[in-house]
PDB file of C-alpha atoms in Angstrom:
ATOM      1  CA  ALA A   6      15.541 113.894  41.091  1.00  0.00           C
ATOM      2  CA  GLN A   7      13.662 117.117  41.764  1.00  0.00           C
ATOM      3  CA  SER A   8      13.333 118.246  45.327  1.00  0.00           C
ATOM      4  CA  VAL A   9      12.387 121.333  47.420  1.00  0.00           C
ATOM      5  CA  THR A  10      13.710 122.694  50.286  1.00  0.00           C
ATOM      6  CA  GLN A  11      12.054 125.556  52.360  1.00  0.00           C
ATOM      7  CA  PRO A  12      14.401 126.330  54.997  1.00  0.00           C
ATOM      8  CA  ASP A  13      12.255 127.934  57.605  1.00  0.00           C
ATOM      9  CA  ILE A  14       9.842 125.900  59.374  1.00  0.00           C
ATOM     10  CA  HIS A  15       7.883 128.763  61.038  1.00  0.00           C
ATOM     11  CA  ILE A  16       8.201 132.565  60.855  1.00  0.00           C
ATOM     12  CA  THR A  17       6.374 135.412  63.053  1.00  0.00           C
ATOM     13  CA  VAL A  18       6.120 138.756  61.950  1.00  0.00           C
ATOM     14  CA  SER A  19       4.040 141.817  62.685  1.00  0.00           C
ATOM     15  CA  GLU A  20       1.405 142.824  60.913  1.00  0.00           C
ATOM     16  CA  GLY A  21       2.464 145.852  58.054  1.00  0.00           C
ATOM     17  CA  ALA A  22       6.209 144.103  58.038  1.00  0.00           C
ATOM     18  CA  SER A  23       8.028 142.499  55.055  1.00  0.00           C
ATOM     19  CA  LEU A  24       8.170 138.947  54.294  1.00  0.00           C
ATOM     20  CA  GLU A  25      10.387 136.738  52.864  1.00  0.00           C
ATOM     21  CA  LEU A  26       9.878 132.917  52.440  1.00  0.00           C
ATOM     22  CA  ARG A  27      13.113 131.167  51.117  1.00  0.00           C
ATOM     23  CA  CYS A  28      12.489 128.344  48.741  1.00  0.00           C
ATOM     24  CA  ASN A  29      15.363 126.362  47.083  1.00  0.00           C
ATOM     25  CA  TYR A  30      14.772 123.530  44.631  1.00  0.00           C
ATOM     26  CA  SER A  31      17.043 120.811  42.784  1.00  0.00           C
ATOM     27  CA  TYR A  32      16.466 120.374  39.153  1.00  0.00           C
ATOM     28  CA  GLY A  33      18.717 119.871  36.282  1.00  0.00           C
ATOM     29  CA  ALA A  34      16.438 121.575  33.704  1.00  0.00           C
ATOM     30  CA  THR A  35      14.631 124.849  33.590  1.00  0.00           C
ATOM     31  CA  PRO A  36      12.180 124.055  36.678  1.00  0.00           C
ATOM     32  CA  TYR A  37       8.544 125.018  36.558  1.00  0.00           C
ATOM     33  CA  LEU A  38       8.281 126.681  40.008  1.00  0.00           C
ATOM     34  CA  PHE A  39       5.288 127.393  42.174  1.00  0.00           C
ATOM     35  CA  TRP A  40       4.268 128.791  45.531  1.00  0.00           C
ATOM     36  CA  TYR A  41       0.930 127.860  47.026  1.00  0.00           C
ATOM     37  CA  VAL A  42      -0.822 128.540  50.492  1.00  0.00           C
ATOM     38  CA  GLN A  43      -2.641 126.592  52.733  1.00  0.00           C
ATOM     39  CA  SER A  44      -5.382 128.370  54.898  1.00  0.00           C
ATOM     40  CA  PRO A  45      -6.635 126.662  58.109  1.00  0.00           C
ATOM     41  CA  GLY A  46      -9.722 124.518  56.887  1.00  0.00           C
ATOM     42  CA  GLN A  47      -9.018 125.396  53.240  1.00  0.00           C
ATOM     43  CA  GLY A  48      -7.759 123.805  50.044  1.00  0.00           C
ATOM     44  CA  LEU A  49      -4.375 125.217  48.887  1.00  0.00           C
ATOM     45  CA  GLN A  50      -4.565 127.864  46.452  1.00  0.00           C
ATOM     46  CA  LEU A  51      -2.334 129.050  43.725  1.00  0.00           C
ATOM     47  CA  LEU A  52      -0.391 132.243  44.519  1.00  0.00           C
ATOM     48  CA  LEU A  53       2.169 132.625  41.744  1.00  0.00           C
ATOM     49  CA  LYS A  54       4.082 130.644  39.259  1.00  0.00           C
ATOM     50  CA  TYR A  55       7.179 130.679  36.740  1.00  0.00           C
ATOM     51  CA  PHE A  56       7.732 128.733  33.728  1.00  0.00           C
ATOM     52  CA  SER A  57      10.074 131.525  31.637  1.00  0.00           C
ATOM     53  CA  GLY A  58      10.762 135.194  30.744  1.00  0.00           C
ATOM     54  CA  ASP A  59      10.740 137.457  33.478  1.00  0.00           C
ATOM     55  CA  THR A  60      12.334 136.520  36.678  1.00  0.00           C
ATOM     56  CA  LEU A  61      10.313 138.289  38.751  1.00  0.00           C
ATOM     57  CA  VAL A  62       6.566 137.153  38.946  1.00  0.00           C
ATOM     58  CA  GLN A  63       3.535 138.822  40.334  1.00  0.00           C
ATOM     59  CA  GLY A  64       0.969 137.187  41.855  1.00  0.00           C
ATOM     60  CA  ILE A  65      -2.389 137.472  43.789  1.00  0.00           C
ATOM     61  CA  LYS A  66      -2.779 138.859  47.382  1.00  0.00           C
ATOM     62  CA  GLY A  67       0.420 141.368  46.779  1.00  0.00           C
ATOM     63  CA  PHE A  68       2.756 138.235  46.451  1.00  0.00           C
ATOM     64  CA  GLU A  69       5.916 138.093  44.292  1.00  0.00           C
ATOM     65  CA  ALA A  70       8.250 136.064  43.933  1.00  0.00           C
ATOM     66  CA  GLU A  71      11.713 135.869  42.020  1.00  0.00           C
ATOM     67  CA  PHE A  72      13.509 133.382  40.261  1.00  0.00           C
ATOM     68  CA  LYS A  73      17.166 133.307  40.732  1.00  0.00           C
ATOM     69  CA  ARG A  74      18.990 130.494  38.707  1.00  0.00           C
ATOM     70  CA  SER A  75      22.503 130.983  40.084  1.00  0.00           C
ATOM     71  CA  GLN A  76      21.168 130.809  43.493  1.00  0.00           C
ATOM     72  CA  SER A  77      18.452 127.922  42.849  1.00  0.00           C
ATOM     73  CA  SER A  78      15.961 129.733  44.379  1.00  0.00           C
ATOM     74  CA  PHE A  79      12.289 130.952  44.018  1.00  0.00           C
ATOM     75  CA  ASN A  80      11.755 133.033  47.152  1.00  0.00           C
ATOM     76  CA  LEU A  81       8.261 134.502  47.784  1.00  0.00           C
ATOM     77  CA  ARG A  82       8.285 138.198  49.211  1.00  0.00           C
ATOM     78  CA  LYS A  83       5.543 140.851  50.501  1.00  0.00           C
ATOM     79  CA  PRO A  84       5.571 144.350  51.065  1.00  0.00           C
ATOM     80  CA  SER A  85       3.204 144.550  53.988  1.00  0.00           C
ATOM     81  CA  VAL A  86       2.128 141.404  55.755  1.00  0.00           C
ATOM     82  CA  HIS A  87      -1.609 141.535  56.443  1.00  0.00           C
ATOM     83  CA  TRP A  88      -3.437 139.764  59.212  1.00  0.00           C
ATOM     84  CA  SER A  89      -5.300 137.370  56.930  1.00  0.00           C
ATOM     85  CA  ASP A  90      -2.097 136.141  55.468  1.00  0.00           C
ATOM     86  CA  ALA A  91      -1.509 133.712  58.492  1.00  0.00           C
ATOM     87  CA  ALA A  92      -1.003 130.349  56.766  1.00  0.00           C
ATOM     88  CA  GLU A  93       1.125 127.379  55.604  1.00  0.00           C
ATOM     89  CA  TYR A  94       3.200 128.072  52.320  1.00  0.00           C
ATOM     90  CA  PHE A  95       4.504 125.466  49.789  1.00  0.00           C
ATOM     91  CA  CYS A  96       7.038 126.092  47.388  1.00  0.00           C
ATOM     92  CA  ALA A  97       6.192 123.343  44.750  1.00  0.00           C
ATOM     93  CA  VAL A  98       8.385 122.046  41.561  1.00  0.00           C
ATOM     94  CA  GLY A  99       6.856 120.409  38.684  1.00  0.00           C
ATOM     95  CA  ASN A 100       8.079 119.257  35.215  1.00  0.00           C
ATOM     96  CA  THR A 101       6.403 118.565  31.820  1.00  0.00           C
ATOM     97  CA  GLY A 102       6.817 114.584  33.077  1.00  0.00           C
ATOM     98  CA  ASN A 103       3.890 115.299  35.124  1.00  0.00           C
ATOM     99  CA  GLN A 104       5.863 114.795  38.249  1.00  0.00           C
ATOM    100  CA  PHE A 105       5.155 117.462  40.899  1.00  0.00           C
ATOM    101  CA  TYR A 106       7.037 117.874  44.482  1.00  0.00           C
ATOM    102  CA  PHE A 107       6.270 120.110  47.506  1.00  0.00           C
ATOM    103  CA  GLY A 108       8.184 121.528  49.938  1.00  0.00           C
ATOM    104  CA  THR A 109       7.548 120.889  53.849  1.00  0.00           C
ATOM    105  CA  GLY A 110       6.200 124.178  53.945  1.00  0.00           C
ATOM    106  CA  THR A 111       6.228 127.371  56.380  1.00  0.00           C
ATOM    107  CA  SER A 112       3.676 128.561  58.834  1.00  0.00           C
ATOM    108  CA  LEU A 113       3.557 132.201  59.209  1.00  0.00           C
ATOM    109  CA  THR A 114       2.133 133.590  62.012  1.00  0.00           C
ATOM    110  CA  VAL A 115       1.017 137.151  62.381  1.00  0.00           C
ATOM    111  CA  ILE A 116       1.326 139.457  65.159  1.00  0.00           C
ATOM    112  CA  PRO A 117      -1.162 142.321  65.219  1.00  0.00           C
TER     113      PRO A 117
ATOM    114  CA  GLY B  13     -19.661 122.557  41.080  1.00  0.00           C
ATOM    115  CA  ALA B  14     -17.168 125.200  40.838  1.00  0.00           C
ATOM    116  CA  GLY B  15     -14.184 123.536  42.279  1.00  0.00           C
ATOM    117  CA  VAL B  16     -12.555 120.052  43.176  1.00  0.00           C
ATOM    118  CA  SER B  17     -14.886 118.213  45.786  1.00  0.00           C
ATOM    119  CA  GLN B  18     -13.953 115.147  47.778  1.00  0.00           C
ATOM    120  CA  SER B  19     -15.850 112.859  49.855  1.00  0.00           C
ATOM    121  CA  PRO B  20     -15.900 111.780  52.290  1.00  0.00           C
ATOM    122  CA  ARG B  21     -14.384 114.895  54.297  1.00  0.00           C
ATOM    123  CA  TYR B  22     -13.235 112.982  57.213  1.00  0.00           C
ATOM    124  CA  LYS B  23     -13.191 108.999  57.385  1.00  0.00           C
ATOM    125  CA  VAL B  24     -12.180 106.948  60.558  1.00  0.00           C
ATOM    126  CA  ALA B  25     -11.070 103.545  59.958  1.00  0.00           C
ATOM    127  CA  LYS B  26     -10.244 100.484  62.019  1.00  0.00           C
ATOM    128  CA  ARG B  27      -6.885  98.832  61.131  1.00  0.00           C
ATOM    129  CA  GLY B  28      -7.004  96.202  58.305  1.00  0.00           C
ATOM    130  CA  GLN B  29     -10.311  98.027  57.063  1.00  0.00           C
ATOM    131  CA  ASP B  30     -10.482  98.996  53.035  1.00  0.00           C
ATOM    132  CA  VAL B  31     -11.580 102.335  52.371  1.00  0.00           C
ATOM    133  CA  ALA B  32     -12.738 104.354  49.050  1.00  0.00           C
ATOM    134  CA  LEU B  33     -11.993 108.266  48.863  1.00  0.00           C
ATOM    135  CA  ARG B  34     -13.357 109.646  45.982  1.00  0.00           C
ATOM    136  CA  CYS B  35     -12.372 113.077  43.778  1.00  0.00           C
ATOM    137  CA  ASP B  36     -14.525 115.054  41.433  1.00  0.00           C
ATOM    138  CA  PRO B  37     -12.213 117.204  39.355  1.00  0.00           C
ATOM    139  CA  ILE B  38     -13.345 120.232  37.626  1.00  0.00           C
ATOM    140  CA  SER B  39     -15.639 119.755  34.672  1.00  0.00           C
ATOM    141  CA  GLY B  40     -13.447 119.199  31.698  1.00  0.00           C
ATOM    142  CA  HIS B  41      -9.648 118.878  33.416  1.00  0.00           C
ATOM    143  CA  VAL B  42      -7.787 116.441  31.894  1.00  0.00           C
ATOM    144  CA  SER B  43      -5.106 116.315  34.440  1.00  0.00           C
ATOM    145  CA  LEU B  44      -5.581 114.670  38.040  1.00  0.00           C
ATOM    146  CA  PHE B  45      -3.181 114.082  40.985  1.00  0.00           C
ATOM    147  CA  TRP B  46      -3.679 112.305  44.195  1.00  0.00           C
ATOM    148  CA  TYR B  47      -1.129 113.836  47.101  1.00  0.00           C
ATOM    149  CA  GLN B  48      -1.014 112.528  50.844  1.00  0.00           C
ATOM    150  CA  GLN B  49       0.004 115.106  53.241  1.00  0.00           C
ATOM    151  CA  ALA B  50       0.670 113.982  56.754  1.00  0.00           C
ATOM    152  CA  LEU B  51       0.659 116.265  59.788  1.00  0.00           C
ATOM    153  CA  GLY B  52       3.078 118.614  59.674  1.00  0.00           C
ATOM    154  CA  GLN B  53       4.493 117.850  56.546  1.00  0.00           C
ATOM    155  CA  GLY B  54       4.181 119.230  52.378  1.00  0.00           C
ATOM    156  CA  PRO B  55       1.873 116.824  50.246  1.00  0.00           C
ATOM    157  CA  GLU B  56       3.520 114.159  48.598  1.00  0.00           C
ATOM    158  CA  PHE B  57       2.749 113.081  45.205  1.00  0.00           C
ATOM    159  CA  LEU B  58       0.686 109.642  44.725  1.00  0.00           C
ATOM    160  CA  THR B  59      -0.339 109.298  41.735  1.00  0.00           C
ATOM    161  CA  TYR B  60      -1.154 111.011  38.315  1.00  0.00           C
ATOM    162  CA  PHE B  61      -4.219 110.229  35.410  1.00  0.00           C
ATOM    163  CA  GLN B  62      -4.445 112.035  32.202  1.00  0.00           C
ATOM    164  CA  ASN B  63      -7.813 111.446  31.583  1.00  0.00           C
ATOM    165  CA  GLU B  64      -8.506 107.714  32.169  1.00  0.00           C
ATOM    166  CA  ALA B  65      -4.867 106.949  31.610  1.00  0.00           C
ATOM    167  CA  GLN B  66      -2.792 106.439  34.794  1.00  0.00           C
ATOM    168  CA  LEU B  67       0.632 107.740  33.672  1.00  0.00           C
ATOM    169  CA  ASP B  68       2.741 108.069  36.999  1.00  0.00           C
ATOM    170  CA  LYS B  69       1.569 105.635  40.046  1.00  0.00           C
ATOM    171  CA  SER B  70       5.106 106.033  41.359  1.00  0.00           C
ATOM    172  CA  GLY B  71       4.286 107.580  44.582  1.00  0.00           C
ATOM    173  CA  LEU B  72       2.159 104.789  45.578  1.00  0.00           C
ATOM    174  CA  PRO B  73       3.298 103.403  49.179  1.00  0.00           C
ATOM    175  CA  SER B  74       2.291 100.071  49.005  1.00  0.00           C
ATOM    176  CA  ASP B  75       0.507  97.591  46.736  1.00  0.00           C
ATOM    177  CA  ARG B  76      -2.349  98.336  49.242  1.00  0.00           C
ATOM    178  CA  PHE B  77      -2.945 101.978  47.308  1.00  0.00           C
ATOM    179  CA  PHE B  78      -4.785 101.666  44.286  1.00  0.00           C
ATOM    180  CA  ALA B  79      -6.548 104.640  42.280  1.00  0.00           C
ATOM    181  CA  GLU B  80      -8.586 104.469  39.106  1.00  0.00           C
ATOM    182  CA  ARG B  81     -10.513 106.869  37.246  1.00  0.00           C
ATOM    183  CA  PRO B  82     -12.150 105.111  34.352  1.00  0.00           C
ATOM    184  CA  GLU B  83     -14.342 107.703  32.515  1.00  0.00           C
ATOM    185  CA  GLY B  84     -11.792 110.173  32.698  1.00  0.00           C
ATOM    186  CA  SER B  85     -13.427 112.041  35.191  1.00  0.00           C
ATOM    187  CA  VAL B  86     -14.468 110.956  38.653  1.00  0.00           C
ATOM    188  CA  SER B  87     -11.420 109.200  40.666  1.00  0.00           C
ATOM    189  CA  THR B  88     -11.343 107.192  43.438  1.00  0.00           C
ATOM    190  CA  LEU B  89      -8.447 106.061  45.627  1.00  0.00           C
ATOM    191  CA  LYS B  90      -8.852 102.947  47.293  1.00  0.00           C
ATOM    192  CA  ILE B  91      -6.587 101.954  50.133  1.00  0.00           C
ATOM    193  CA  GLN B  92      -6.841  98.068  51.241  1.00  0.00           C
ATOM    194  CA  ARG B  93      -6.130  96.965  54.517  1.00  0.00           C
ATOM    195  CA  THR B  94      -5.179 100.213  56.245  1.00  0.00           C
ATOM    196  CA  GLN B  95      -2.280 100.708  58.541  1.00  0.00           C
ATOM    197  CA  GLN B  96      -1.995 103.500  61.346  1.00  0.00           C
ATOM    198  CA  GLU B  97       0.703 105.004  58.784  1.00  0.00           C
ATOM    199  CA  ASP B  98      -1.924 105.643  56.368  1.00  0.00           C
ATOM    200  CA  SER B  99      -3.012 108.042  58.754  1.00  0.00           C
ATOM    201  CA  ALA B 100      -3.044 111.522  56.842  1.00  0.00           C
ATOM    202  CA  VAL B 101      -5.270 114.036  54.604  1.00  0.00           C
ATOM    203  CA  TYR B 102      -5.468 112.883  51.271  1.00  0.00           C
ATOM    204  CA  LEU B 103      -5.643 115.494  48.621  1.00  0.00           C
ATOM    205  CA  CYS B 104      -6.678 115.439  44.942  1.00  0.00           C
ATOM    206  CA  ALA B 105      -6.325 118.312  42.286  1.00  0.00           C
ATOM    207  CA  SER B 106      -7.118 118.541  38.739  1.00  0.00           C
ATOM    208  CA  SER B 107      -5.702 120.891  36.061  1.00  0.00           C
ATOM    209  CA  PHE B 108      -6.768 121.960  32.697  1.00  0.00           C
ATOM    210  CA  THR B 109      -4.056 120.697  30.515  1.00  0.00           C
ATOM    211  CA  GLY B 110      -2.940 117.054  29.880  1.00  0.00           C
ATOM    212  CA  THR B 111       0.527 118.448  31.629  1.00  0.00           C
ATOM    213  CA  GLY B 112      -0.628 118.667  34.660  1.00  0.00           C
ATOM    214  CA  GLY B 113       3.041 119.248  36.391  1.00  0.00           C
ATOM    215  CA  THR B 114       3.333 122.248  34.620  1.00  0.00           C
ATOM    216  CA  ASP B 115      -0.088 123.672  34.870  1.00  0.00           C
ATOM    217  CA  THR B 116      -2.104 125.428  37.525  1.00  0.00           C
ATOM    218  CA  GLN B 117      -3.642 122.503  40.042  1.00  0.00           C
ATOM    219  CA  TYR B 118      -6.733 123.217  41.695  1.00  0.00           C
ATOM    220  CA  PHE B 119      -7.141 121.204  44.890  1.00  0.00           C
ATOM    221  CA  GLY B 120     -10.180 119.860  47.040  1.00  0.00           C
ATOM    222  CA  PRO B 121     -10.565 120.329  50.697  1.00  0.00           C
ATOM    223  CA  GLY B 122      -8.896 117.033  51.335  1.00  0.00           C
ATOM    224  CA  THR B 123     -10.207 113.752  52.960  1.00  0.00           C
ATOM    225  CA  ARG B 124      -9.004 113.070  56.494  1.00  0.00           C
ATOM    226  CA  LEU B 125      -8.502 109.632  56.829  1.00  0.00           C
ATOM    227  CA  THR B 126      -7.581 108.569  60.879  1.00  0.00           C
ATOM    228  CA  VAL B 127      -6.733 104.799  61.144  1.00  0.00           C
ATOM    229  CA  LEU B 128      -7.097 103.406  64.568  1.00  0.00           C
TER     230      LEU B 128
END
């Protein structure tokens, strides 16, 4: 069975600081990995996704994520956080069987 | 419209009432998902459609939950005899291809259901 773990329920960073949100997955085959962001009152929006190939993927809004098979991780990073990045971030894993699983999310607070 | 729409945005039901939640996916999208998001949790998969075919309903929590997409576009999630534990945000998402589990999903704003 697939599963996704986001160990950090809540993270606070200062504006301009770097950010890393952790995600660990459990899946027997090559996973299809996603990061979505949910802002207050907004729907979920895709930040980036990984299927195969280059393990460092670039997304929107300056985000990137690195797939590490040996660690079963797909951590999200951003070099310099902006106040508008405050939101809930969800890691997710999908498969060709059309099953899709989200983690429990990490809430990001940005301090001015 | 350009995006996924859901209606109503908010629904308050008395325990025992039936409710119907509507999802209008992006035109032409083959795949459609329903998720349930409890407060402070991530979305949990309920069911998946490929066109009009419901290929996976393993996430539906009980036989009180029923979903349909009769013409392969609009979908309705129906909850019969609502219970307090059904209170949640119900999200709908669509994707262009028939492999929704691997494709980008576009989410609607959700319907917040409160059961009193």
